[in-house]
Short mmCIF file of C-alpha atoms in Angstrom, two decimals:
data_model
loop_
_atom_site.label_atom_id
_atom_site.label_comp_id
_atom_site.label_asym_id
_atom_site.label_seq_id
_atom_site.Cartn_x
_atom_site.Cartn_y
_atom_site.Cartn_z
CA MET D 1 -0.05 0.41 0.01
CA ASN D 2 1.26 3.36 -0.97
CA ASP D 3 2.02 6.10 1.94
CA MET D 4 -0.87 8.18 0.79
CA LYS D 5 -3.24 5.34 0.78
CA LYS D 6 -1.99 3.58 4.43
CA PHE D 7 -1.96 8.17 5.37
CA CYS D 8 -5.93 7.98 5.00
CA ASN D 9 -6.94 4.48 6.24
CA SER D 10 -5.30 5.62 9.45
CA ILE D 11 -6.74 8.83 9.36
CA ASN D 12 -10.05 7.20 9.05
CA THR D 13 -9.10 4.81 11.39
CA CYS D 14 -8.54 7.41 13.73
CA PHE D 15 -11.73 9.55 13.32
CA THR D 16 -14.21 7.73 12.38
CA LYS D 17 -15.97 4.63 14.92
CA GLU D 18 -18.16 2.42 14.26
CA ASN D 19 -21.96 2.51 13.25
CA SER D 20 -20.61 6.59 12.91
CA THR D 21 -23.20 8.94 11.55
CA PHE D 22 -20.30 10.78 9.71
CA ASP D 23 -18.92 9.68 6.24
CA LYS D 24 -15.22 7.97 5.95
CA LEU D 25 -12.55 11.15 5.42
CA ASN D 26 -11.05 11.92 2.13
CA MET D 27 -7.71 12.87 1.14
CA GLY D 28 -9.74 16.83 0.76
CA ASP D 29 -11.47 16.43 4.15
CA ILE D 30 -7.88 16.05 5.62
CA ILE D 31 -5.77 18.86 3.16
CA SER D 32 -9.00 20.99 4.39
CA LEU D 33 -8.95 20.21 8.48
CA LEU D 34 -5.03 21.22 8.61
CA ARG D 35 -5.47 24.13 6.63
CA LEU D 36 -7.89 25.71 8.56
CA LYS D 37 -6.06 24.43 11.91
CA SER D 38 -3.15 26.43 10.64
CA GLN D 39 -5.08 29.24 9.69
CA MET D 40 -4.18 29.53 5.88
CA THR D 41 -6.41 30.94 2.89
CA GLN D 42 -6.42 28.13 0.23
CA GLU D 43 -4.41 30.80 -1.44
CA GLU D 44 -1.98 31.08 1.13
CA LEU D 45 -1.53 26.80 0.87
CA ALA D 46 -1.47 27.36 -3.04
CA LYS D 47 1.39 29.95 -2.48
CA LYS D 48 3.35 27.94 -0.21
CA ALA D 49 2.84 24.28 -1.71
CA ASN D 50 3.90 25.95 -5.23
CA VAL D 51 0.22 25.32 -7.21
CA SER D 52 -2.47 26.54 -7.91
CA THR D 53 -5.57 27.99 -5.85
CA GLN D 54 -7.90 25.83 -8.45
CA THR D 55 -5.41 22.46 -7.19
CA ILE D 56 -6.78 23.23 -3.59
CA LYS D 57 -10.20 24.15 -4.37
CA ARG D 58 -10.35 20.90 -6.41
CA LEU D 59 -8.87 18.48 -3.85
CA GLU D 60 -10.84 20.02 -0.66
CA GLY D 61 -13.93 19.84 -3.00
CA GLY D 62 -13.23 16.15 -3.23
CA LYS D 63 -12.03 15.59 -6.63
CA LYS D 64 -10.51 12.70 -7.56
CA ASN D 65 -7.89 14.00 -9.97
CA VAL D 66 -5.35 15.52 -8.09
CA SER D 67 -2.20 13.11 -7.91
CA ASP D 68 -0.29 11.39 -4.73
CA ILE D 69 2.24 13.35 -5.24
CA THR D 70 0.19 16.67 -5.68
CA CYS D 71 -0.89 15.73 -1.95
CA ARG D 72 2.04 14.96 -0.88
CA VAL D 73 3.62 18.49 -1.74
CA ILE D 74 0.22 20.22 -0.17
CA LEU D 75 1.04 18.36 2.95
CA GLU D 76 4.62 18.60 3.91
CA ALA D 77 3.54 22.67 2.71
CA LEU D 78 1.38 21.70 5.77
CA GLY D 79 3.62 20.46 8.30
CA VAL D 80 3.19 16.96 7.58
CA ASN D 81 5.80 14.31 7.43
CA ILE D 82 3.10 11.84 5.77
CA SER D 83 5.11 8.47 7.16
CA LYS D 84 5.92 9.43 11.09
CA LEU D 85 2.48 10.46 11.19
CA THR D 86 0.88 6.73 9.67
CA LYS D 87 3.71 4.87 11.79
CA LEU D 88 2.08 6.62 15.20
CA LEU D 89 -1.42 6.87 13.99
CA ASP D 90 -1.11 3.05 13.13
CA ASP D 91 0.64 2.23 16.84
#
């Protein structure tokens, strides 16, 4: 399983419980939550990640055509170390 899928699965395991009324989080939800927690606008995150604002909007809007590489760059711009976080979530 690649790092991004493992990361999403780990996040979903932590934030969703059996019989929950909430849908599982997708990568766009995760990025949106992290961005808001970092008090960044979509424009600020796009600039920091060196991607277009449209890419951030598309990802947060649930569009599936954003590459794993782009997601990784965005998460790194948010200060997320995917490998370390996935390991922590799985422990």
